[in-house]
Amino acid sequence: MKRDIIVNKFVIKFANVNGTGSASANKLFSRSVFRMGVPISPKNIFPSNIQGLPTWYEVRINDTGFLGRRGGIDVMVGMNPQSMARDIQEVEKGGYFVYDSTKPIDPSLLRDDIDFIGVPLTEKCREMYEDPRQLQLFRNVMYVGVLTALFDMELEVVKQLISEQFKGREKIVAPNFLAVETGYEMAKKLHACPIAYRVERRDNVGEKILIDGNEACGLGAVYGGATVSAWYPITPSTSVIDNFARYCRKYRIDAETGQKNYAIVQAEDELAAIGMVIGASWNGARAFTATSGPGLSLMNEFLGLAYFAEIPAVLVDVQRAGPSTGMPTRTQQSDVLSAAYASHGDTKHICLYPSTPKECFEYTALAFNLAERFQTPVIVMSDLDLGMNDNMSEPFTWDDAKLYDRGKVFKEEDLENMEERFGRYLDVDGDGIPYRTYPGTHPTKGAFFTRGTSKDEYAIYTENGEKYIENMKRLEKKWKTASHHVPKPVIRKTDKPCTVGVVHFGTSEASTLEALHHLNGMHGISLDSMGIQSFPFADEVGQFIEDHEYVFVVEQNRDAQMRSLLINEYEFDPECLVPILHYDGSPITARFIRHEIRDWILQTTTSPRRRSRFY
Amino acid sequence: MKRDIIVNKFVIKFANVNGTGSASANKLFSRSVFRMGVPISPKNIFPSNIQGLPTWYEVRINDTGFLGRRGGIDVMVGMNPQSMARDIQEVEKGGYFVYDSTKPIDPSLLRDDIDFIGVPLTEKCREMYEDPRQLQLFRNVMYVGVLTALFDMELEVVKQLISEQFKGREKIVAPNFLAVETGYEMAKKLHACPIAYRVERRDNVGEKILIDGNEACGLGAVYGGATVSAWYPITPSTSVIDNFARYCRKYRIDAETGQKNYAIVQAEDELAAIGMVIGASWNGARAFTATSGPGLSLMNEFLGLAYFAEIPAVLVDVQRAGPSTGMPTRTQQSDVLSAAYASHGDTKHICLYPSTPKECFEYTALAFNLAERFQTPVIVMSDLDLGMNDNMSEPFTWDDAKLYDRGKVFKEEDLENMEERFGRYLDVDGDGIPYRTYPGTHPTKGAFFTRGTSKDEYAIYTENGEKYIENMKRLEKKWKTASHHVPKPVIRKTDKPCTVGVVHFGTSEASTLEALHHLNGMHGISLDSMGIQSFPFADEVGQFIEDHEYVFVVEQNRDAQMRSLLINEYEFDPECLVPILHYDGSPITARFIRHEIRDWILQTTTSPRRRSRFY
Amino acid sequence: MSYKIPAFRHPNLPRNELGHTTKDYEGAVSTLCAGCGHDSISAAIIEACFQKNVPPHRVAKLSGIGCSSKTPTYFLGHSHGFNSVHGRMPSVATGANMANRELLYIGVSGDGDTASIGMGQFVHAVRRNVNMVYICENNGVYGLTKGQDSATTDLGSISKKGEPNALEPIDLCSIALQLGATFVANSFSGDKTQLVPIIKAAMAHRGFAFINVISPCVTFNNTPGSTKAYDYIRQHMASTNTVDYVPPADEITAEFPEGTDELVTMHDGSVINLHKLEKKHDIHSRSSAISLIQEYRAEDKVVTGILFIDEETQDIHETMNTTDRPLRDLGTKELCPGGAELDAINDLHR
Amino acid sequence: MSYKIPAFRHPNLPRNELGHTTKDYEGAVSTLCAGCGHDSISAAIIEACFQKNVPPHRVAKLSGIGCSSKTPTYFLGHSHGFNSVHGRMPSVATGANMANRELLYIGVSGDGDTASIGMGQFVHAVRRNVNMVYICENNGVYGLTKGQDSATTDLGSISKKGEPNALEPIDLCSIALQLGATFVANSFSGDKTQLVPIIKAAMAHRGFAFINVISPCVTFNNTPGSTKAYDYIRQHMASTNTVDYVPPADEITAEFPEGTDELVTMHDGSVINLHKLEKKHDIHSRSSAISLIQEYRAEDKVVTGILFIDEETQDIHETMNTTDRPLRDLGTKELCPGGAELDAINDLHR
Ligand SMILES: Cc1ncc(C[n+]2csc(CCOP(=O)(O)OP(=O)(O)O)c2C)c(N)n1
Ligand SMILES: Cc1ncc(C[n+]2csc(CCOP(=O)(O)OP(=O)(O)O)c2C)c(N)n1
Ligand code: SF4
Ligand code: SF4
Ligand SMILES: [Mg+2]
Ligand SMILES: [Mg+2]
């Protein structure tokens, strides 16, 4: 097959069996590319199981820095006989299929529009290792060596990474070196290296870092000053807490006493987890939990309490594919509505929508400020794609001059000097935000009774309708105030005057921007874009939409949930908000967005705008 | 004071202390009026407590049959010293304040624009009874006698009701007669009877019955064939189950064996209650639960399971004022959104909105047909006002020819004769509704595994994106099918061509219709109206709204939740949907609706339609 | 309708070491039914706090939902209180305790709140040995929702013997003991001489102190075959189908010597047989505490007193080795690793 | 990836009274880790159903969420199954049982599913004496979410002795006994000779039959001070911070005579000391069952066998006096009082 040489612009996918230790090998590969200065975006596609089922790792290598999923596979590393048939099918015409040739491929699976590269990995490992566990682990490292040769990558970079990885455990380094070198040599010997796809050193990642969103959230909670965390394990949120714990062990253990400046409680379930967060927050600590859809559902009652009794609470929702248990190891943005309006009665919760690890870090830290300032739950809406995959990100930054905003809290002195009666729910400043006190502050002043029932300004129980309405209206006012303090949307304008816009949020960002890059200029149109960062919506959100004749709303759920939020909160004609929906559990691709928008534009020039698919 | 005589058109309110047995006396009064052929609508206003706090009972007596709350009190029966000051204030100019004159009223409370009618009830009772408990009970019965004289009602009717009430316990009848007669005589002796407000016999209630919505729901569940009920006590839903149990004891105990043809389980909480309902429904029984807001919140996770795994479940949500514990003994329609979209992920649930006891009865019975036909949760959205107050209602009817619609279930014979492979989630009929089988049906065919995770048509677990999408789209199709089978809206057109409409649902109906009665013809406008009966919306709902330039959406919550549902599901310009919101916990009044609509109409003739209050 | 007691102080009231009178430990006027056992428990808490010289504002009161859970409004008006959601007080209390280990946490719950909806959280609060006093005001009924059966023992067990066998009641003390609770006591609301010292001991205990208090419900603890003569009223109410009458009633008191039995008659005439443990009872054997309960139950008796204490216990903070300072008092400085560290962290991800 | 075993039947397999072979009781191929104790339990369930001549389609299998809760897919392929939500299987099973009292209900759960999130429902299912077999596949860890601690006993308790004192584990058998469970057994996944008869006895029991089965998790039951020599691999994994390697492992079996002790070595080298009860053990004393567990625990032993049976018990249908027919089979005729009655009801409301 004759091919063009393609440098730093292809998609490679690894097909493995889970539980075989492939993940660390695959990560070694992608980090090596990254170290060579080439942008990457890896995606794990794993089953809801521990051992023995197919699992994939897809890495997009892209010089120009497009980081969404592209769609299509150029090189497949097919290490799993179970899934081999479809893995072979998935390779794009002109691509490669790299495999373990210890066992020959079933001839019926062969295609002649792609190249097959066989390396007898198992055979080789059998020669080298006796322990079957070592065999399995090093076979993985070996194929990294193979790829290093095939793509003409720098072997030294791979070895450097191995050394760093096993720092302090030097005796592990040598055998790993050996495995990677063996693979490298085998490839060189058996095949013409390099192949048409290549990785060349660049300087295109700059200061960027490679980190997953959950680690960023966990770190954000440390920087944000969380001292209490209560949680219940659930994929894909568990590693938020794992990382919080890890960084706490590093930064929050008193050197002298060995005591912890934090408390992490593994709760008995999600109801208890959010209950603990609310109890701790009520008592003046910064507290948070992390969960996913089913946990969010279980937290409904407590979230309503926190809204109505005005107690801060931070919750990281790492969304996965619903409804119900759904696809626990697949991604979606389908908790948008249930998070925003969680609980019975009239309730609304502040939500933040990070798109990158940097935003995960910053918004998690910010969530504590917002929660304490507005005395209400704040939900950081991450998802599996962002949370569990390494994402390239701007490095994290922190302004040491800034202190935490602990919100309106009367301290002992304040109470001491106070002449008037303390009113827990009095709107003293006209912004809807009342003052609170921590338990135990002052011997005689400032104590109040917190409850989920209706109360007057002095926190006294009442069933009086006017008092109730007054309080509910104040909560609305507080909500309005919050809309001026949450992160503003990121608006990207084209240089031409522009009547059509695209709205995205969270992990749809990268693919949307890439799609726009291709679309702008096509079909004689150009598209502005806006990344929504928070709910309540900042004024700019409404303005952007009003400024455009119509906007596409890109999201990863079936029911166009963000679009619903937008039309609920504003007075837009829903016809102007065109849903672009991707919800099969895989991260949305630039291709999908581009095609959907293009089709819609082509179609609307001939058909009426109101289309039945909107129902 | 000189007054016009007003017959059968006034509002009387009783101010009592709870736990004193006033409820049965007050009920005796209102039933007597009803028996005289005069329409009434009584409302309980009670605290969330058992004994010693103020409680009120407000009865609107209205010849022409307007049954919503009117607003304003003409006659107050002030039996509670605790609340007397504000009770006196509440009486409309020209009204009456009837009280126990054993203790004189604090002169500072007196008003000269109303009449005070004192009767020394306690003094009299002290003469008559030794047991303090009897004293307390009969004092209540006595004031019913007083009112009978004041309003010139038929004493015989009151006595007839007492006889019926205590049938089988004859020795209780005489003392009750004595008490009511004593009151009657005292009033005659001490005051000029009748007063300006009077009750005269009419024939204006026809076949109508007086019943509360919870009894109607409980009875509906019996008629609907529910055999399993699992529940957890919560105000105001508890009496749904109490009544279900009562009617089951009457109609569902096998005469021969004494065994029950039903099972009622008091669960340990609402999560367990809905879990039991789902387990029973999965296993082929008609099962239901009843709850209120906090319970609904706790059921979120399970409701998503039932939606996604396609298991019937019937839930009666008797709404109360939220958020959180809110005002547990006050009414609201504020679970509209949380019920419709309960649970994380993309979910939607069938909701029915009864406005009258008859609809409570019919919709609860219907809910089982719908739940089994569509294999999904069905939520009957009642509220405290409807559920816990006696409401005048058309009598209930039942068509004995109709059998229950048990939906698509393959029986043993079906499976036996089946050639193809049984596919639990196959869309055999093209309506999105698959066939199910009950456990234990056939030795070798038709068994399947139910799960909340994604699966293919054969109920086999899959993480395949296309299979997932296929299934989610089928669920959407099923939803669309359901929209053709749920109750259609009740549309009331004026005889003139009409550009403005009013939308209401549930307990806002009576007051809305009364308001329209007054508004139509005023200001040169006339208004059509539509009562929404169900979600998904029948096609007629959208049509009605499209046919009008704008419509008012009347509801009893802060956040205009039904309006949100409408704009979410359709493509209406939100500007055309004008919210009319009443949410102080009391039932919405005709007065309120009339004024709000009138003000809006006056205002929009001078100001632009888009108004900031919409945000 | 919850308002503060007027500030008037009787000059001759006895004062404790902090100079407080019992008035300083009172709360708003109770809105419970006259004679409700829960009010007696509130009074005992007030007395115990007074006697133990607890600074009122250093207490945090937490509860779930129910008549019992309302009571924190009626004691310790200078303390912060939190009436949370039904059955979930243990988690809220655990969280609160995490935030500040220095306050005294008093949790109040009911038998519905603890043994039904709250069972899971109760079990795990016991297991974690959260440092708090947990009082279950056990009336064997759902008071606030008007009289449904609860999962705990029937108060008037003796007079109900003839009834068809329903479900076995849950004995919360036995469960707590089985779960490794480090302080378990049983008492009766009307027995102030026993209850006050128990509450004081519980407050002194470092760890989870569980007190089950039998607390008669005036209104809904009605045995069908009641011996009391208010049948007339009952019939009246049954006929009208509107249960809103609460007969006037007095608190049931039962103060009797240690080591003796006492037959206590409930509001509806049913009888409960209490046995009060003697001081010399060995409170350090978990297994004998469990058997003790069983033995007395076999005789239709309810044993009261402190059943078990483990003084050698670690509370959750010790287990976790958290700092001695309240976590909520740590500031930006102590908590935030700062910008320079962040640069180092960035570097690890390149 | 769950598919049915091919229909091929070996002609010489033994058949039970219904003419079925064990193949007729199998399910889809397991997707658990090789050597997982849960698979051994599935095999025991298959064997027990075969031996007891259970018609496969007259069983309903229910579970929560977890590796353990996945197993109902791997046995009894001709039965309906319901993999519900985490920790809530007891309520779903209770409801199912209400609808049709004639099926055999087998509930499968894990220690996380039962003792943490499911504790409340577990307690109340025991209390109601729902007629079902409840198997807790207890591996002392959260398998499916990758290795968090659970609330139950540590498997390798002996080798972990040196560790700092964490929270007390919950002993599910003791709790069940305390709550009045009418059948309580403890067993080990690898002891088929004991487990199969226990499951058969549980299926024969009328009421709630609880079986706690210790079931080693190959992958996450890793004692830090493991004696097994795969340190190298462990270090490798620790360094790469990606825990996706599951070493190949075999099922742990432990078949040993009644009345004896057996030291069983777990996958990571930790050791558990099982004591198997003799047949002659008195299974009718609840209190001695409770003490037995405690006594052996004091010696660091885990007692296995049927601990307690109460044969005189009433299941929930008997307590409630529901009809003998499955409720789900009643039709419009039996259930609907009809139009004429409705007129009479209307009349009562005029
Ligand atoms: C989630 C939820 N379910 C139900 C209720 C209704 N409810 C309020 S109090 C209560 C029972 C209280 O019983 P208990 O705890 O024994 O307290 P008591 O009133 O007897 O003191 C119930 C069921 C509620 N508030 N929240
Ligand atoms: C509401 C909810 N919370 C959390 C989870 C995540 N989750 C799945 S299985 C599991 C624990 C399972 O542990 P266990 O019951 O012991 O089963 P094992 O895997 O050990 O057999 C958890 C926490 C979930 N599915 N649902
Ligand atoms: S109902 Fe019972 S528990 Fe509630 S306040 Fe009255 S007496 Fe007390
Ligand atoms: S992780 Fe553990 S419990 Fe889960 S399948 Fe593997 S060995 Fe079994
Ligand atoms: Mg109670
Ligand atoms: Mg486990």
mmCIF file with all atom_site columns, N, CA and C in Angstrom, chain B residues 19 21-23 48-49 51 133 136 138 165-166 169 175 232 266 268-269, chain C residues 31 33-34 70 86 116-117 142 148-149 230 232 235 239-240 242 244-246:
data_model
loop_
_atom_site.group_PDB
_atom_site.id
_atom_site.type_symbol
_atom_site.label_atom_id
_atom_site.label_alt_id
_atom_site.label_comp_id
_atom_site.label_asym_id
_atom_site.label_entity_id
_atom_site.label_seq_id
_atom_site.pdbx_PDB_ins_code
_atom_site.Cartn_x
_atom_site.Cartn_y
_atom_site.Cartn_z
_atom_site.occupancy
_atom_site.B_iso_or_equiv
_atom_site.pdbx_formal_charge
_atom_site.auth_seq_id
_atom_site.auth_comp_id
_atom_site.auth_asym_id
_atom_site.auth_atom_id
_atom_site.pdbx_PDB_model_num
ATOM 1   N N  . GLY B 1 19  ? -56.641 19.234 68.624 1.00 0.00 ? 19  GLY B N  1
ATOM 2   C CA . GLY B 1 19  ? -56.724 18.229 69.676 1.00 0.00 ? 19  GLY B CA 1
ATOM 3   C C  . GLY B 1 19  ? -57.940 18.383 70.573 1.00 0.00 ? 19  GLY B C  1
ATOM 4   N N  . GLY B 1 21  ? -61.129 18.215 69.510 1.00 0.00 ? 21  GLY B N  1
ATOM 5   C CA . GLY B 1 21  ? -62.297 17.529 68.962 1.00 0.00 ? 21  GLY B CA 1
ATOM 6   C C  . GLY B 1 21  ? -63.211 18.429 68.151 1.00 0.00 ? 21  GLY B C  1
ATOM 7   N N  . SER B 1 22  ? -62.714 19.585 67.745 1.00 0.00 ? 22  SER B N  1
ATOM 8   C CA . SER B 1 22  ? -63.566 20.508 66.990 1.00 0.00 ? 22  SER B CA 1
ATOM 9   C C  . SER B 1 22  ? -63.824 20.015 65.579 1.00 0.00 ? 22  SER B C  1
ATOM 10  N N  . ALA B 1 23  ? -62.912 19.219 65.042 1.00 0.00 ? 23  ALA B N  1
ATOM 11  C CA . ALA B 1 23  ? -63.021 18.837 63.633 1.00 0.00 ? 23  ALA B CA 1
ATOM 12  C C  . ALA B 1 23  ? -64.354 18.160 63.338 1.00 0.00 ? 23  ALA B C  1
ATOM 13  N N  . SER B 1 48  ? -48.719 21.748 62.023 1.00 0.00 ? 48  SER B N  1
ATOM 14  C CA . SER B 1 48  ? -47.992 20.488 62.030 1.00 0.00 ? 48  SER B CA 1
ATOM 15  C C  . SER B 1 48  ? -47.692 20.139 63.473 1.00 0.00 ? 48  SER B C  1
ATOM 16  N N  . ASN B 1 49  ? -48.717 19.716 64.175 1.00 0.00 ? 49  ASN B N  1
ATOM 17  C CA . ASN B 1 49  ? -48.597 19.437 65.608 1.00 0.00 ? 49  ASN B CA 1
ATOM 18  C C  . ASN B 1 49  ? -49.859 18.709 66.020 1.00 0.00 ? 49  ASN B C  1
ATOM 19  N N  . GLN B 1 51  ? -51.526 18.764 69.415 1.00 0.00 ? 51  GLN B N  1
ATOM 20  C CA . GLN B 1 51  ? -52.432 19.342 70.390 1.00 0.00 ? 51  GLN B CA 1
ATOM 21  C C  . GLN B 1 51  ? -51.990 20.727 70.824 1.00 0.00 ? 51  GLN B C  1
ATOM 22  N N  . ARG B 1 133 ? -63.481 15.925 79.713 1.00 0.00 ? 133 ARG B N  1
ATOM 23  C CA . ARG B 1 133 ? -63.392 15.524 78.311 1.00 0.00 ? 133 ARG B CA 1
ATOM 24  C C  . ARG B 1 133 ? -64.741 15.701 77.623 1.00 0.00 ? 133 ARG B C  1
ATOM 25  N N  . GLN B 1 136 ? -65.375 19.355 76.898 1.00 0.00 ? 136 GLN B N  1
ATOM 26  C CA . GLN B 1 136 ? -64.669 19.869 75.724 1.00 0.00 ? 136 GLN B CA 1
ATOM 27  C C  . GLN B 1 136 ? -65.349 19.447 74.423 1.00 0.00 ? 136 GLN B C  1
ATOM 28  N N  . PHE B 1 138 ? -68.502 18.379 73.905 1.00 0.00 ? 138 PHE B N  1
ATOM 29  C CA . PHE B 1 138 ? -69.874 18.848 73.664 1.00 0.00 ? 138 PHE B CA 1
ATOM 30  C C  . PHE B 1 138 ? -69.970 20.349 73.479 1.00 0.00 ? 138 PHE B C  1
ATOM 31  N N  . GLN B 1 165 ? -74.442 9.337  61.940 1.00 0.00 ? 165 GLN B N  1
ATOM 32  C CA . GLN B 1 165 ? -73.051 9.228  62.365 1.00 0.00 ? 165 GLN B CA 1
ATOM 33  C C  . GLN B 1 165 ? -72.880 8.166  63.447 1.00 0.00 ? 165 GLN B C  1
ATOM 34  N N  . PHE B 1 166 ? -73.781 8.178  64.412 1.00 0.00 ? 166 PHE B N  1
ATOM 35  C CA . PHE B 1 166 ? -73.602 7.284  65.554 1.00 0.00 ? 166 PHE B CA 1
ATOM 36  C C  . PHE B 1 166 ? -74.478 6.049  65.463 1.00 0.00 ? 166 PHE B C  1
ATOM 37  N N  . ARG B 1 169 ? -74.377 3.018  67.747 1.00 0.00 ? 169 ARG B N  1
ATOM 38  C CA . ARG B 1 169 ? -73.899 3.438  69.076 1.00 0.00 ? 169 ARG B CA 1
ATOM 39  C C  . ARG B 1 169 ? -74.924 4.407  69.645 1.00 0.00 ? 169 ARG B C  1
ATOM 40  N N  . PRO B 1 175 ? -77.005 12.380 74.036 1.00 0.00 ? 175 PRO B N  1
ATOM 41  C CA . PRO B 1 175 ? -76.243 13.529 74.539 1.00 0.00 ? 175 PRO B CA 1
ATOM 42  C C  . PRO B 1 175 ? -75.832 14.504 73.442 1.00 0.00 ? 175 PRO B C  1
ATOM 43  N N  . TYR B 1 232 ? -45.025 4.663  53.520 1.00 0.00 ? 232 TYR B N  1
ATOM 44  C CA . TYR B 1 232 ? -44.451 5.181  54.745 1.00 0.00 ? 232 TYR B CA 1
ATOM 45  C C  . TYR B 1 232 ? -45.254 6.424  55.118 1.00 0.00 ? 232 TYR B C  1
ATOM 46  N N  . GLN B 1 266 ? -46.371 -1.529 55.726 1.00 0.00 ? 266 GLN B N  1
ATOM 47  C CA . GLN B 1 266 ? -45.801 -0.250 56.164 1.00 0.00 ? 266 GLN B CA 1
ATOM 48  C C  . GLN B 1 266 ? -44.296 -0.398 56.098 1.00 0.00 ? 266 GLN B C  1
ATOM 49  N N  . GLU B 1 268 ? -40.163 0.680  55.945 1.00 0.00 ? 268 GLU B N  1
ATOM 50  C CA . GLU B 1 268 ? -39.315 1.387  56.905 1.00 0.00 ? 268 GLU B CA 1
ATOM 51  C C  . GLU B 1 268 ? -38.985 2.806  56.452 1.00 0.00 ? 268 GLU B C  1
ATOM 52  N N  . ASP B 1 269 ? -39.151 3.073  55.172 1.00 0.00 ? 269 ASP B N  1
ATOM 53  C CA . ASP B 1 269 ? -39.022 4.443  54.676 1.00 0.00 ? 269 ASP B CA 1
ATOM 54  C C  . ASP B 1 269 ? -39.504 4.464  53.235 1.00 0.00 ? 269 ASP B C  1
ATOM 55  N N  . THR C 2 31  ? -44.693 22.766 72.364 1.00 0.00 ? 31  THR C N  1
ATOM 56  C CA . THR C 2 31  ? -45.997 22.668 71.693 1.00 0.00 ? 31  THR C CA 1
ATOM 57  C C  . THR C 2 31  ? -46.442 21.213 71.619 1.00 0.00 ? 31  THR C C  1
ATOM 58  N N  . CYS C 2 33  ? -48.176 17.659 73.169 1.00 0.00 ? 33  CYS C N  1
ATOM 59  C CA . CYS C 2 33  ? -49.404 17.427 73.923 1.00 0.00 ? 33  CYS C CA 1
ATOM 60  C C  . CYS C 2 33  ? -49.109 17.488 75.420 1.00 0.00 ? 33  CYS C C  1
ATOM 61  N N  . ALA C 2 34  ? -50.067 17.992 76.169 1.00 0.00 ? 34  ALA C N  1
ATOM 62  C CA . ALA C 2 34  ? -49.908 18.011 77.621 1.00 0.00 ? 34  ALA C CA 1
ATOM 63  C C  . ALA C 2 34  ? -49.696 16.585 78.110 1.00 0.00 ? 34  ALA C C  1
ATOM 64  N N  . LYS C 2 70  ? -38.792 17.408 67.578 1.00 0.00 ? 70  LYS C N  1
ATOM 65  C CA . LYS C 2 70  ? -39.091 18.830 67.782 1.00 0.00 ? 70  LYS C CA 1
ATOM 66  C C  . LYS C 2 70  ? -38.502 19.345 69.085 1.00 0.00 ? 70  LYS C C  1
ATOM 67  N N  . HIS C 2 86  ? -35.928 13.523 58.227 1.00 0.00 ? 86  HIS C N  1
ATOM 68  C CA . HIS C 2 86  ? -36.394 12.337 58.940 1.00 0.00 ? 86  HIS C CA 1
ATOM 69  C C  . HIS C 2 86  ? -35.388 11.182 58.841 1.00 0.00 ? 86  HIS C C  1
ATOM 70  N N  . SER C 2 116 ? -36.798 2.927  62.146 1.00 0.00 ? 116 SER C N  1
ATOM 71  C CA . SER C 2 116 ? -37.315 2.652  60.808 1.00 0.00 ? 116 SER C CA 1
ATOM 72  C C  . SER C 2 116 ? -36.431 3.340  59.792 1.00 0.00 ? 116 SER C C  1
ATOM 73  N N  . ILE C 2 117 ? -36.801 4.544  59.402 1.00 0.00 ? 117 ILE C N  1
ATOM 74  C CA . ILE C 2 117 ? -36.085 5.244  58.329 1.00 0.00 ? 117 ILE C CA 1
ATOM 75  C C  . ILE C 2 117 ? -34.622 5.473  58.681 1.00 0.00 ? 117 ILE C C  1
ATOM 76  N N  . TYR C 2 142 ? -45.593 6.274  65.920 1.00 0.00 ? 142 TYR C N  1
ATOM 77  C CA . TYR C 2 142 ? -45.304 7.484  65.170 1.00 0.00 ? 142 TYR C CA 1
ATOM 78  C C  . TYR C 2 142 ? -46.234 8.562  65.692 1.00 0.00 ? 142 TYR C C  1
ATOM 79  N N  . GLN C 2 148 ? -49.280 5.638  63.744 1.00 0.00 ? 148 GLN C N  1
ATOM 80  C CA . GLN C 2 148 ? -48.946 4.354  63.113 1.00 0.00 ? 148 GLN C CA 1
ATOM 81  C C  . GLN C 2 148 ? -48.004 3.547  64.004 1.00 0.00 ? 148 GLN C C  1
ATOM 82  N N  . ASP C 2 149 ? -48.022 2.253  63.839 1.00 0.00 ? 149 ASP C N  1
ATOM 83  C CA . ASP C 2 149 ? -47.095 1.392  64.562 1.00 0.00 ? 149 ASP C CA 1
ATOM 84  C C  . ASP C 2 149 ? -45.658 1.718  64.183 1.00 0.00 ? 149 ASP C C  1
ATOM 85  N N  . TYR C 2 230 ? -62.335 5.959  79.318 1.00 0.00 ? 230 TYR C N  1
ATOM 86  C CA . TYR C 2 230 ? -62.818 6.972  78.394 1.00 0.00 ? 230 TYR C CA 1
ATOM 87  C C  . TYR C 2 230 ? -63.301 6.379  77.073 1.00 0.00 ? 230 TYR C C  1
ATOM 88  N N  . TYR C 2 232 ? -66.184 6.223  76.124 1.00 0.00 ? 232 TYR C N  1
ATOM 89  C CA . TYR C 2 232 ? -67.218 7.051  75.546 1.00 0.00 ? 232 TYR C CA 1
ATOM 90  C C  . TYR C 2 232 ? -66.638 7.982  74.489 1.00 0.00 ? 232 TYR C C  1
ATOM 91  N N  . GLN C 2 235 ? -65.392 6.108  71.468 1.00 0.00 ? 235 GLN C N  1
ATOM 92  C CA . GLN C 2 235 ? -66.481 5.733  70.557 1.00 0.00 ? 235 GLN C CA 1
ATOM 93  C C  . GLN C 2 235 ? -66.946 6.930  69.752 1.00 0.00 ? 235 GLN C C  1
ATOM 94  N N  . SER C 2 239 ? -66.690 7.086  65.692 1.00 0.00 ? 239 SER C N  1
ATOM 95  C CA . SER C 2 239 ? -67.868 7.261  64.856 1.00 0.00 ? 239 SER C CA 1
ATOM 96  C C  . SER C 2 239 ? -67.728 8.436  63.899 1.00 0.00 ? 239 SER C C  1
ATOM 97  N N  . THR C 2 240 ? -67.133 9.501  64.421 1.00 0.00 ? 240 THR C N  1
ATOM 98  C CA . THR C 2 240 ? -67.060 10.677 63.557 1.00 0.00 ? 240 THR C CA 1
ATOM 99  C C  . THR C 2 240 ? -65.904 10.564 62.577 1.00 0.00 ? 240 THR C C  1
ATOM 100 N N  . THR C 2 242 ? -63.058 11.393 62.738 1.00 0.00 ? 242 THR C N  1
ATOM 101 C CA . THR C 2 242 ? -62.108 12.513 62.741 1.00 0.00 ? 242 THR C CA 1
ATOM 102 C C  . THR C 2 242 ? -61.360 12.458 64.067 1.00 0.00 ? 242 THR C C  1
ATOM 103 N N  . ASP C 2 244 ? -59.266 14.040 66.120 1.00 0.00 ? 244 ASP C N  1
ATOM 104 C CA . ASP C 2 244 ? -58.524 15.250 66.489 1.00 0.00 ? 244 ASP C CA 1
ATOM 105 C C  . ASP C 2 244 ? -58.708 15.559 67.949 1.00 0.00 ? 244 ASP C C  1
ATOM 106 N N  . TYR C 2 245 ? -59.143 14.573 68.720 1.00 0.00 ? 245 TYR C N  1
ATOM 107 C CA . TYR C 2 245 ? -59.340 14.853 70.133 1.00 0.00 ? 245 TYR C CA 1
ATOM 108 C C  . TYR C 2 245 ? -58.243 14.225 70.988 1.00 0.00 ? 245 TYR C C  1
ATOM 109 N N  . VAL C 2 246 ? -57.580 15.052 71.757 1.00 0.00 ? 246 VAL C N  1
ATOM 110 C CA . VAL C 2 246 ? -56.550 14.574 72.665 1.00 0.00 ? 246 VAL C CA 1
ATOM 111 C C  . VAL C 2 246 ? -57.049 14.807 74.080 1.00 0.00 ? 246 VAL C C  1
#
